[in-house]
Amino acid sequence: MFPASSLPSRSRPHQKIAYVRAVSQGDYEMEFYSVAINHDVSGEEDCGEDASVRVLTPIKAPNVPLHSGFNAGDNKLYCMGGDPPYRAGRFYEPPHLSVVSVTITHAPRSFYFLLLSPKFISLPLSLSESRSLSLSTMDPNTSEITHHFPPFFQIHKDGRVERFMVSPFVPPTLDPQTGVQSKDVLISPETGVTARIYLPKTNGPDPIKKLPLVVHYHGGGFCVGSALGPATTLFLTRLVSGANVVAVSIDYRLAPEHPLPVAFDDSWSALQWISTHCNGTGPESWLNQYADFGRVFLTGESAGATIAHNMAVRVGTATGLEGLRVRGAALVHPYFANDKPDTMMRYMYPGSSGTDSDPMMSPKADSDLGKMSCEKVLVFVAEHDLFGLRPIGVEYCETLRNSGWKGDVELVENQGEDHVFHLVNPTCENALLLFHKLGLFFNDA
């Protein structure tokens, strides 16, 4: 534990600065901030109800997403000292850690998108609503860690999974700006797998002119993320409105509690459920009335792109989806394995080698690649992908072209951008270009 005196001071007297990791006990994302703590918390059991924490500057680390703010309830601030918790563009664990327990009795308003605007990145920020905090120091090693996979999750000795990034639930709604409606549906009572359906603003069902159907799989390394979270909700609301499509986002079960290939199996079950609507008698009226099952597209980002690829191949080799025609797959920054063993992947996927010899994680190892069902594939790669996935995406396109598959593949590089940048900053110019490209892809069939 570092002494409070080691934290560099700023202009305000008696104010200590620390870089912290905020982890709520509820469903909230991990975030990093530069935070001012107005009390010396080192060695004190309780700093009192009037202790205050103020967000100064959100850290724009290349591999740390900025999402919602502090929320009501019990939270932990993992104080990491005077240096940002990243080095050379990668997350790292500092040698010293001080843990401050924080109870926030009044939730501030969300400033999710405010922080994403570039003009605010370098400015001091404070939350708009007051709150009461109770601060106390804690021992960070109260529970032994058996497996540690930053920045995704760690496993405690008692088997508990602690995620560093947990997506907050955003309820389905009618978006007042775009007119896009959304609803949640239960796909499988046995597994609990759900999906969120998005419907663009319409004048009612038109049996002659139905809309393309986009099936979306969220990213998150198969272990974090959600189809029901804010990033996915905003992305698909914008996409559905701009492209005038119906979308279904699958909330598959996550590893490591549900080891791979569960995510793939859930995603396939979701496609089977969707196909029950092809004759207009499925359980979900929006799909029966508005979706064109002759124009189905699969898409996803990162690990979700990996799922979308696998589903496209499986549709081409399996039966049972009569009436459903997959016309294309759009893969945004796909997450495929390389020749280096991936320890986290081997932990999440016990039957896998964790390398590019696994056909589900590496298309070049899949003998069925040439049987992919769709007619066209659109692949996005990020020039500065923090996970080093750019060359893997480029290689995927070449592998697909040489597989015997008869379709067309297009590669688009997002210049100057990082991994899934369009979710982090959905209003930037390159994100808008990505949305536009996807819209054209889904409607050119």
CSV table of C-alpha atoms in Angstrom, one decimal:
chain,number,residue,atom,x,y,z
A,1,MET,CA,0.0,0.0,0.0
A,2,PHE,CA,1.5,3.3,-1.0
A,3,PRO,CA,1.5,6.2,1.5
A,4,ALA,CA,-0.8,9.1,0.7
A,5,SER,CA,2.1,11.5,0.7
A,6,SER,CA,3.4,9.8,-2.5
A,7,LEU,CA,0.3,11.0,-4.4
A,8,PRO,CA,1.2,14.2,-6.3
A,9,SER,CA,-0.8,17.2,-5.3
A,10,ARG,CA,-2.6,19.7,-7.5
A,11,SER,CA,-3.7,23.3,-7.1
A,12,ARG,CA,-6.3,22.7,-4.4
A,13,PRO,CA,-4.8,22.4,-0.9
A,14,HIS,CA,-5.0,19.2,1.0
A,15,GLN,CA,-6.1,17.3,-2.1
A,16,LYS,CA,-4.6,14.0,-3.0
A,17,ILE,CA,-4.6,12.7,-6.6
A,18,ALA,CA,-4.7,9.0,-7.4
A,19,TYR,CA,-5.5,7.0,-10.5
A,20,VAL,CA,-8.2,4.6,-9.5
A,21,ARG,CA,-10.1,1.6,-10.9
A,22,ALA,CA,-13.8,1.9,-10.0
A,23,VAL,CA,-15.5,-1.4,-9.7
A,24,SER,CA,-19.1,-1.4,-8.5
A,25,GLN,CA,-20.7,-4.4,-6.8
A,26,GLY,CA,-23.6,-3.9,-9.2
A,27,ASP,CA,-23.5,-4.3,-12.9
A,28,TYR,CA,-21.3,-1.4,-13.9
A,29,GLU,CA,-18.2,-1.1,-16.1
A,30,MET,CA,-14.7,-0.9,-14.8
A,31,GLU,CA,-13.3,2.6,-15.5
A,32,PHE,CA,-10.1,4.5,-14.8
A,33,TYR,CA,-10.1,8.1,-13.7
A,34,SER,CA,-7.9,10.6,-12.2
A,35,VAL,CA,-9.6,11.3,-9.0
A,36,ALA,CA,-9.2,13.9,-6.3
A,37,ILE,CA,-9.6,12.5,-2.7
A,38,ASN,CA,-10.0,15.4,-0.3
A,39,HIS,CA,-8.8,13.4,2.7
A,40,ASP,CA,-5.6,11.5,3.5
A,41,VAL,CA,-7.0,7.9,3.5
A,42,SER,CA,-3.8,6.2,4.3
A,43,GLY,CA,-4.0,4.4,7.7
A,44,GLU,CA,-7.5,5.8,8.5
A,45,GLU,CA,-10.4,3.4,9.1
A,46,ASP,CA,-13.0,6.0,8.2
A,47,CYS,CA,-12.8,9.4,6.7
A,48,GLY,CA,-16.3,10.4,7.6
A,49,GLU,CA,-19.5,10.9,5.7
A,50,ASP,CA,-18.4,14.2,4.2
A,51,ALA,CA,-15.4,12.9,2.4
A,52,SER,CA,-15.7,13.7,-1.3
A,53,VAL,CA,-14.4,12.3,-4.5
A,54,ARG,CA,-14.3,14.4,-7.7
A,55,VAL,CA,-13.6,13.2,-11.2
A,56,LEU,CA,-10.9,15.4,-12.6
A,57,THR,CA,-9.9,14.0,-15.9
A,58,PRO,CA,-11.0,10.7,-17.5
A,59,ILE,CA,-8.0,8.7,-18.6
A,60,LYS,CA,-8.0,8.3,-22.4
A,61,ALA,CA,-6.0,5.1,-22.3
A,62,PRO,CA,-5.9,3.2,-25.7
A,63,ASN,CA,-7.2,0.0,-24.1
A,64,VAL,CA,-9.6,1.3,-21.4
A,65,PRO,CA,-13.2,2.0,-22.3
A,66,LEU,CA,-15.0,4.9,-20.7
A,67,HIS,CA,-18.5,4.1,-19.8
A,68,SER,CA,-20.9,5.1,-17.1
A,69,GLY,CA,-20.0,7.1,-13.9
A,70,PHE,CA,-20.0,6.2,-10.3
A,71,ASN,CA,-23.3,4.8,-9.1
A,72,ALA,CA,-25.3,4.4,-5.9
A,73,GLY,CA,-24.3,1.4,-3.8
A,74,ASP,CA,-21.1,-0.1,-2.6
A,75,ASN,CA,-18.0,0.5,-4.8
A,76,LYS,CA,-14.3,-0.1,-4.5
A,77,LEU,CA,-11.7,2.3,-5.7
A,78,TYR,CA,-8.4,0.6,-6.4
A,79,CYS,CA,-5.9,3.4,-6.0
A,80,MET,CA,-3.0,2.9,-8.3
A,81,GLY,CA,-0.8,5.8,-7.4
A,82,GLY,CA,0.4,8.8,-9.4
A,83,ASP,CA,0.8,7.1,-12.7
A,84,PRO,CA,-1.9,6.0,-15.2
A,85,PRO,CA,-2.6,2.2,-15.1
A,86,TYR,CA,-1.3,1.7,-18.6
A,87,ARG,CA,2.1,1.7,-20.2
A,88,ALA,CA,3.0,1.7,-23.9
A,89,GLY,CA,-0.6,1.3,-24.7
A,90,ARG,CA,-1.2,-1.7,-22.6
A,91,PHE,CA,-2.9,-2.3,-19.2
A,92,TYR,CA,-0.5,-3.3,-16.4
A,93,GLU,CA,-0.8,-4.0,-12.7
A,94,PRO,CA,1.1,-1.5,-10.5
A,95,PRO,CA,3.4,-2.9,-7.8
A,96,HIS,CA,1.5,-1.1,-5.0
A,97,LEU,CA,-2.2,-1.0,-4.5
A,98,SER,CA,-4.3,0.8,-2.0
A,99,VAL,CA,-8.0,-0.1,-1.9
A,100,VAL,CA,-10.6,2.5,-0.8
A,101,SER,CA,-14.1,1.3,0.0
A,102,VAL,CA,-16.7,3.8,-1.3
A,103,THR,CA,-20.4,3.9,-0.5
A,104,ILE,CA,-22.3,6.3,-2.7
A,105,THR,CA,-25.7,7.1,-1.3
A,106,HIS,CA,-26.9,9.2,-4.3
A,107,ALA,CA,-26.2,8.1,-7.8
A,108,PRO,CA,-25.0,10.9,-10.1
A,109,ARG,CA,-26.5,11.3,-13.5
A,110,SER,CA,-24.8,9.3,-16.2
A,111,PHE,CA,-22.1,11.1,-18.1
A,112,TYR,CA,-21.4,8.2,-20.4
A,113,PHE,CA,-21.4,10.1,-23.7
A,114,LEU,CA,-20.2,13.4,-22.3
A,115,LEU,CA,-16.8,11.7,-21.5
A,116,LEU,CA,-16.6,10.3,-25.0
A,117,SER,CA,-16.6,13.7,-26.7
A,118,PRO,CA,-13.0,14.7,-27.6
A,119,LYS,CA,-13.5,18.2,-26.4
A,120,PHE,CA,-14.0,17.0,-22.9
A,121,ILE,CA,-11.0,14.6,-22.7
A,122,SER,CA,-8.5,17.2,-21.4
A,123,LEU,CA,-10.8,19.2,-19.3
A,124,PRO,CA,-11.4,18.9,-15.5
A,125,LEU,CA,-14.8,17.4,-14.9
A,126,SER,CA,-17.0,17.0,-11.9
A,127,LEU,CA,-20.3,15.2,-11.6
A,128,SER,CA,-23.4,17.3,-11.6
A,129,GLU,CA,-25.1,15.9,-8.5
A,130,SER,CA,-23.8,15.7,-5.0
A,131,ARG,CA,-23.3,12.5,-3.1
A,132,SER,CA,-22.2,11.2,0.3
A,133,LEU,CA,-19.2,9.0,0.5
A,134,SER,CA,-17.7,6.8,3.2
A,135,LEU,CA,-14.1,6.0,2.6
A,136,SER,CA,-12.0,3.4,4.4
A,137,THR,CA,-8.8,1.6,3.6
A,138,MET,CA,-8.9,-2.1,2.9
A,139,ASP,CA,-6.5,-5.0,2.4
A,140,PRO,CA,-6.5,-5.8,-1.4
A,141,ASN,CA,-5.4,-9.3,-0.8
A,142,THR,CA,-8.4,-10.5,1.3
A,143,SER,CA,-9.2,-13.2,-1.2
A,144,GLU,CA,-6.5,-15.3,-2.9
A,145,ILE,CA,-6.5,-15.0,-6.7
A,146,THR,CA,-5.9,-18.3,-8.6
A,147,HIS,CA,-6.2,-16.9,-12.2
A,148,HIS,CA,-5.7,-13.4,-13.3
A,149,PHE,CA,-6.5,-12.2,-16.9
A,150,PRO,CA,-6.5,-8.3,-16.9
A,151,PRO,CA,-8.3,-6.4,-18.2
A,152,PHE,CA,-11.1,-9.0,-18.4
A,153,PHE,CA,-11.5,-11.1,-15.2
A,154,GLN,CA,-9.9,-12.9,-12.4
A,155,ILE,CA,-10.8,-16.1,-10.5
A,156,HIS,CA,-10.8,-16.2,-6.7
A,157,LYS,CA,-9.8,-19.3,-4.8
A,158,ASP,CA,-13.4,-19.9,-3.8
A,159,GLY,CA,-14.3,-20.0,-7.5
A,160,ARG,CA,-15.8,-16.6,-7.7
A,161,VAL,CA,-15.4,-14.8,-11.0
A,162,GLU,CA,-14.6,-11.1,-10.7
A,163,ARG,CA,-15.0,-9.2,-14.0
A,164,PHE,CA,-13.2,-5.9,-14.4
A,165,MET,CA,-15.7,-4.8,-17.0
A,166,VAL,CA,-19.4,-5.4,-16.4
A,167,SER,CA,-21.9,-3.8,-18.8
A,168,PRO,CA,-24.8,-2.0,-17.1
A,169,PHE,CA,-28.2,-3.1,-18.1
A,170,VAL,CA,-30.1,-0.6,-20.3
A,171,PRO,CA,-33.9,-1.3,-20.6
A,172,PRO,CA,-35.5,-1.5,-24.0
A,173,THR,CA,-37.4,1.6,-25.0
A,174,LEU,CA,-38.7,3.8,-27.7
A,175,ASP,CA,-35.8,6.1,-28.7
A,176,PRO,CA,-37.3,9.6,-28.9
A,177,GLN,CA,-34.7,10.9,-31.4
A,178,THR,CA,-34.8,8.1,-34.0
A,179,GLY,CA,-38.1,6.5,-33.3
A,180,VAL,CA,-36.4,3.1,-33.0
A,181,GLN,CA,-38.3,0.7,-30.7
A,182,SER,CA,-36.7,-2.2,-28.9
A,183,LYS,CA,-37.9,-5.1,-26.8
A,184,ASP,CA,-36.3,-8.0,-25.0
A,185,VAL,CA,-37.3,-11.6,-25.7
A,186,LEU,CA,-36.5,-15.0,-24.1
A,187,ILE,CA,-35.1,-17.3,-26.7
A,188,SER,CA,-34.5,-20.4,-24.5
A,189,PRO,CA,-36.2,-21.0,-21.1
A,190,GLU,CA,-33.7,-23.8,-20.6
A,191,THR,CA,-30.6,-21.7,-20.9
A,192,GLY,CA,-31.9,-18.3,-20.2
A,193,VAL,CA,-30.5,-16.9,-23.4
A,194,THR,CA,-32.3,-13.7,-24.4
A,195,ALA,CA,-32.1,-11.2,-27.3
A,196,ARG,CA,-33.0,-7.6,-27.9
A,197,ILE,CA,-35.0,-6.8,-31.1
A,198,TYR,CA,-34.8,-3.4,-32.7
A,199,LEU,CA,-37.5,-2.0,-35.1
A,200,PRO,CA,-37.0,1.2,-37.0
A,201,LYS,CA,-39.6,3.9,-37.3
A,202,THR,CA,-42.3,2.7,-39.7
A,203,ASN,CA,-45.8,3.4,-40.8
A,204,GLY,CA,-46.8,-0.2,-40.0
A,205,PRO,CA,-46.0,-3.6,-41.6
A,206,ASP,CA,-45.8,-3.8,-45.3
A,207,PRO,CA,-46.0,-7.4,-46.6
A,208,ILE,CA,-44.6,-6.4,-49.9
A,209,LYS,CA,-41.6,-4.5,-48.7
A,210,LYS,CA,-40.1,-6.1,-45.7
A,211,LEU,CA,-36.8,-5.0,-44.1
A,212,PRO,CA,-33.4,-6.7,-44.1
A,213,LEU,CA,-32.8,-8.6,-40.8
A,214,VAL,CA,-29.4,-8.1,-39.1
A,215,VAL,CA,-28.4,-10.6,-36.4
A,216,HIS,CA,-25.8,-9.1,-34.1
A,217,TYR,CA,-23.3,-10.7,-31.7
A,218,HIS,CA,-21.6,-8.4,-29.1
A,219,GLY,CA,-17.9,-8.5,-28.4
A,220,GLY,CA,-16.0,-8.8,-25.2
A,221,GLY,CA,-13.6,-11.7,-25.6
A,222,PHE,CA,-16.4,-14.1,-24.9
A,223,CYS,CA,-16.3,-13.2,-21.2
A,224,VAL,CA,-17.5,-9.6,-20.8
A,225,GLY,CA,-20.1,-7.4,-22.6
A,226,SER,CA,-23.8,-7.7,-23.1
A,227,ALA,CA,-26.4,-7.3,-25.8
A,228,LEU,CA,-28.4,-5.3,-23.3
A,229,GLY,CA,-25.7,-2.8,-22.3
A,230,PRO,CA,-25.4,0.9,-23.3
A,231,ALA,CA,-22.7,0.5,-26.0
A,232,THR,CA,-24.6,-2.1,-27.9
A,233,THR,CA,-27.9,-0.4,-27.4
A,234,LEU,CA,-26.6,2.9,-28.8
A,235,PHE,CA,-24.8,1.3,-31.7
A,236,LEU,CA,-27.8,-0.8,-32.8
A,237,THR,CA,-30.2,2.1,-32.4
A,238,ARG,CA,-28.1,4.3,-34.7
A,239,LEU,CA,-27.6,1.4,-37.1
A,240,VAL,CA,-31.2,0.4,-37.3
A,241,SER,CA,-32.3,4.0,-37.8
A,242,GLY,CA,-29.7,4.8,-40.4
A,243,ALA,CA,-29.9,1.6,-42.4
A,244,ASN,CA,-33.6,1.0,-42.0
A,245,VAL,CA,-33.2,-2.6,-40.9
A,246,VAL,CA,-34.6,-4.9,-38.2
A,247,ALA,CA,-31.9,-6.1,-35.8
A,248,VAL,CA,-31.7,-8.9,-33.2
A,249,SER,CA,-28.8,-8.8,-30.8
A,250,ILE,CA,-28.1,-12.1,-29.0
A,251,ASP,CA,-27.2,-12.1,-25.3
A,252,TYR,CA,-25.3,-15.4,-25.3
A,253,ARG,CA,-23.9,-16.8,-22.0
A,254,LEU,CA,-20.4,-15.8,-21.0
A,255,ALA,CA,-17.2,-17.7,-20.2
A,256,PRO,CA,-15.7,-18.7,-17.9
A,257,GLU,CA,-18.9,-19.7,-16.0
A,258,HIS,CA,-20.1,-21.1,-19.3
A,259,PRO,CA,-17.0,-22.3,-21.1
A,260,LEU,CA,-16.7,-22.2,-24.9
A,261,PRO,CA,-18.2,-23.4,-27.1
A,262,VAL,CA,-21.4,-22.4,-25.1
A,263,ALA,CA,-21.4,-18.9,-26.7
A,264,PHE,CA,-21.3,-20.5,-30.2
A,265,ASP,CA,-24.0,-23.0,-29.3
A,266,ASP,CA,-26.3,-20.2,-27.8
A,267,SER,CA,-25.8,-18.2,-31.0
A,268,TRP,CA,-26.8,-21.1,-33.2
A,269,SER,CA,-29.8,-21.8,-31.0
A,270,ALA,CA,-30.7,-18.1,-31.5
A,271,LEU,CA,-30.5,-18.5,-35.3
A,272,GLN,CA,-32.8,-21.6,-35.1
A,273,TRP,CA,-35.3,-19.6,-33.0
A,274,ILE,CA,-35.2,-16.8,-35.6
A,275,SER,CA,-35.8,-19.2,-38.4
A,276,THR,CA,-39.1,-20.3,-36.8
A,277,HIS,CA,-40.5,-16.9,-37.9
A,278,CYS,CA,-39.8,-17.5,-41.6
A,279,ASN,CA,-43.4,-18.7,-42.4
A,280,GLY,CA,-44.9,-15.8,-40.4
A,281,THR,CA,-46.0,-17.8,-37.4
A,282,GLY,CA,-43.1,-17.4,-35.0
A,283,PRO,CA,-43.5,-16.3,-31.4
A,284,GLU,CA,-42.3,-12.7,-32.0
A,285,SER,CA,-44.7,-10.5,-34.0
A,286,TRP,CA,-42.1,-7.9,-35.0
A,287,LEU,CA,-40.1,-10.6,-36.9
A,288,ASN,CA,-43.2,-12.1,-38.4
A,289,GLN,CA,-44.4,-8.7,-39.7
A,290,TYR,CA,-41.3,-6.8,-40.6
A,291,ALA,CA,-38.3,-9.0,-41.3
A,292,ASP,CA,-37.3,-10.2,-44.7
A,293,PHE,CA,-35.8,-13.7,-44.1
A,294,GLY,CA,-34.4,-13.8,-47.6
A,295,ARG,CA,-32.1,-10.9,-46.6
A,296,VAL,CA,-30.4,-12.0,-43.4
A,297,PHE,CA,-27.0,-10.6,-42.4
A,298,LEU,CA,-24.8,-11.6,-39.5
A,299,THR,CA,-22.5,-9.1,-37.8
A,300,GLY,CA,-20.5,-8.5,-34.7
A,301,GLU,CA,-17.5,-6.8,-33.3
A,302,SER,CA,-14.3,-8.5,-31.9
A,303,ALA,CA,-15.4,-11.8,-30.4
A,304,GLY,CA,-18.8,-11.2,-31.8
A,305,ALA,CA,-17.3,-11.1,-35.2
A,306,THR,CA,-15.8,-14.5,-34.5
A,307,ILE,CA,-19.2,-15.8,-33.7
A,308,ALA,CA,-20.8,-14.2,-36.8
A,309,HIS,CA,-18.1,-15.9,-38.9
A,310,ASN,CA,-18.7,-19.3,-37.3
A,311,MET,CA,-22.5,-19.0,-37.7
A,312,ALA,CA,-22.0,-18.1,-41.4
A,313,VAL,CA,-20.0,-21.3,-41.9
A,314,ARG,CA,-22.4,-23.4,-39.9
A,315,VAL,CA,-25.4,-22.2,-41.9
A,316,GLY,CA,-23.6,-23.4,-45.0
A,317,THR,CA,-23.0,-26.9,-43.6
A,318,ALA,CA,-26.0,-27.6,-41.4
A,319,THR,CA,-29.7,-28.1,-41.9
A,320,GLY,CA,-32.8,-26.9,-40.1
A,321,LEU,CA,-32.9,-23.3,-41.1
A,322,GLU,CA,-35.3,-23.6,-44.0
A,323,GLY,CA,-36.6,-20.3,-45.3
A,324,LEU,CA,-33.7,-18.3,-43.8
A,325,ARG,CA,-31.1,-17.0,-46.3
A,326,VAL,CA,-27.9,-15.5,-45.0
A,327,ARG,CA,-26.8,-13.0,-47.7
A,328,GLY,CA,-23.7,-11.5,-45.9
A,329,ALA,CA,-21.5,-11.2,-42.9
A,330,ALA,CA,-20.0,-8.0,-41.6
A,331,LEU,CA,-17.1,-8.6,-39.2
A,332,VAL,CA,-15.8,-5.5,-37.3
A,333,HIS,CA,-12.3,-6.0,-35.9
A,334,PRO,CA,-12.6,-9.8,-35.8
A,335,TYR,CA,-10.9,-11.7,-32.9
A,336,PHE,CA,-9.2,-14.8,-34.3
A,337,ALA,CA,-6.3,-16.8,-32.8
A,338,ASN,CA,-2.7,-16.7,-33.9
A,339,ASP,CA,0.1,-19.2,-33.5
A,340,LYS,CA,0.9,-18.0,-30.0
A,341,PRO,CA,-0.9,-20.0,-27.2
A,342,ASP,CA,-3.5,-17.8,-25.5
A,343,THR,CA,-3.7,-18.7,-21.8
A,344,MET,CA,-7.0,-17.0,-21.2
A,345,MET,CA,-8.6,-18.7,-24.2
A,346,ARG,CA,-7.4,-22.1,-23.0
A,347,TYR,CA,-8.9,-21.4,-19.6
A,348,MET,CA,-12.2,-20.3,-21.1
A,349,TYR,CA,-12.2,-23.0,-23.8
A,350,PRO,CA,-10.9,-26.2,-22.2
A,351,GLY,CA,-11.2,-28.2,-25.4
A,352,SER,CA,-9.2,-25.7,-27.5
A,353,SER,CA,-5.4,-25.4,-28.1
A,354,GLY,CA,-5.7,-21.7,-27.7
A,355,THR,CA,-3.9,-21.2,-31.0
A,356,ASP,CA,-4.6,-21.0,-34.7
A,357,SER,CA,-5.0,-24.8,-35.0
A,358,ASP,CA,-8.5,-24.5,-33.6
A,359,PRO,CA,-11.0,-24.3,-36.5
A,360,MET,CA,-13.5,-22.3,-34.4
A,361,MET,CA,-10.9,-19.7,-33.5
A,362,SER,CA,-8.9,-19.7,-36.7
A,363,PRO,CA,-10.6,-19.9,-40.1
A,364,LYS,CA,-7.5,-21.1,-41.8
A,365,ALA,CA,-7.8,-24.3,-39.8
A,366,ASP,CA,-11.4,-24.9,-40.8
A,367,SER,CA,-11.9,-27.4,-43.6
A,368,ASP,CA,-15.5,-26.1,-44.1
A,369,LEU,CA,-14.5,-22.5,-44.7
A,370,GLY,CA,-15.2,-22.7,-48.4
A,371,LYS,CA,-18.8,-23.8,-47.7
A,372,MET,CA,-19.6,-20.5,-46.0
A,373,SER,CA,-23.3,-19.7,-46.6
A,374,CYS,CA,-23.2,-16.0,-47.5
A,375,GLU,CA,-22.5,-14.3,-50.8
A,376,LYS,CA,-20.4,-11.5,-49.5
A,377,VAL,CA,-18.3,-10.6,-46.4
A,378,LEU,CA,-17.3,-7.2,-45.2
A,379,VAL,CA,-14.3,-7.0,-42.8
A,380,PHE,CA,-13.2,-3.9,-40.9
A,381,VAL,CA,-9.7,-3.7,-39.3
A,382,ALA,CA,-8.4,-0.9,-37.0
A,383,GLU,CA,-5.1,0.6,-37.9
A,384,HIS,CA,-4.0,0.8,-34.2
A,385,ASP,CA,-5.9,-2.2,-32.8
A,386,LEU,CA,-4.6,-2.6,-29.3
A,387,PHE,CA,-5.0,-6.4,-29.4
A,388,GLY,CA,-2.9,-6.5,-32.6
A,389,LEU,CA,-5.8,-7.9,-34.6
A,390,ARG,CA,-5.2,-5.8,-37.8
A,391,PRO,CA,-2.9,-8.3,-39.5
A,392,ILE,CA,-5.2,-11.2,-38.4
A,393,GLY,CA,-8.2,-9.5,-40.1
A,394,VAL,CA,-6.1,-8.9,-43.3
A,395,GLU,CA,-5.0,-12.6,-43.2
A,396,TYR,CA,-8.6,-13.7,-42.8
A,397,CYS,CA,-9.6,-12.0,-46.0
A,398,GLU,CA,-6.8,-13.7,-47.9
A,399,THR,CA,-7.7,-17.1,-46.4
A,400,LEU,CA,-11.3,-16.7,-47.4
A,401,ARG,CA,-10.4,-15.7,-51.0
A,402,ASN,CA,-8.2,-18.8,-51.3
A,403,SER,CA,-10.6,-21.3,-49.6
A,404,GLY,CA,-12.8,-22.1,-52.6
A,405,TRP,CA,-15.6,-19.9,-51.3
A,406,LYS,CA,-17.4,-18.3,-54.3
A,407,GLY,CA,-18.4,-15.0,-52.6
A,408,ASP,CA,-16.9,-11.6,-52.5
A,409,VAL,CA,-14.9,-10.2,-49.6
A,410,GLU,CA,-14.1,-6.5,-49.0
A,411,LEU,CA,-11.5,-5.2,-46.5
A,412,VAL,CA,-11.9,-1.7,-44.9
A,413,GLU,CA,-9.2,-0.3,-42.7
A,414,ASN,CA,-10.2,2.3,-40.1
A,415,GLN,CA,-7.3,4.7,-40.3
A,416,GLY,CA,-6.0,6.0,-37.0
A,417,GLU,CA,-8.5,4.1,-35.0
A,418,ASP,CA,-8.3,1.5,-32.1
A,419,HIS,CA,-10.2,-1.6,-31.4
A,420,VAL,CA,-14.0,-1.2,-31.5
A,421,PHE,CA,-13.6,2.6,-31.6
A,422,HIS,CA,-17.1,3.0,-32.9
A,423,LEU,CA,-18.5,1.8,-29.6
A,424,VAL,CA,-16.2,4.1,-27.6
A,425,ASN,CA,-16.8,7.2,-29.7
A,426,PRO,CA,-19.9,6.6,-31.8
A,427,THR,CA,-20.2,10.2,-33.1
A,428,CYS,CA,-16.7,10.5,-34.5
A,429,GLU,CA,-16.2,10.9,-38.2
A,430,ASN,CA,-14.8,7.4,-38.7
A,431,ALA,CA,-17.6,5.8,-36.7
A,432,LEU,CA,-20.2,7.6,-38.8
A,433,LEU,CA,-18.4,6.3,-41.9
A,434,LEU,CA,-18.5,2.8,-40.5
A,435,PHE,CA,-22.2,3.0,-39.8
A,436,HIS,CA,-22.8,4.3,-43.4
A,437,LYS,CA,-20.7,1.4,-44.9
A,438,LEU,CA,-22.7,-1.1,-42.9
A,439,GLY,CA,-26.0,0.4,-44.0
A,440,LEU,CA,-25.0,0.1,-47.6
A,441,PHE,CA,-23.8,-3.5,-47.1
A,442,PHE,CA,-27.1,-4.6,-45.5
A,443,ASN,CA,-29.3,-2.9,-48.2
A,444,ASP,CA,-27.3,-3.9,-51.3
A,445,ALA,CA,-28.7,-7.4,-51.7
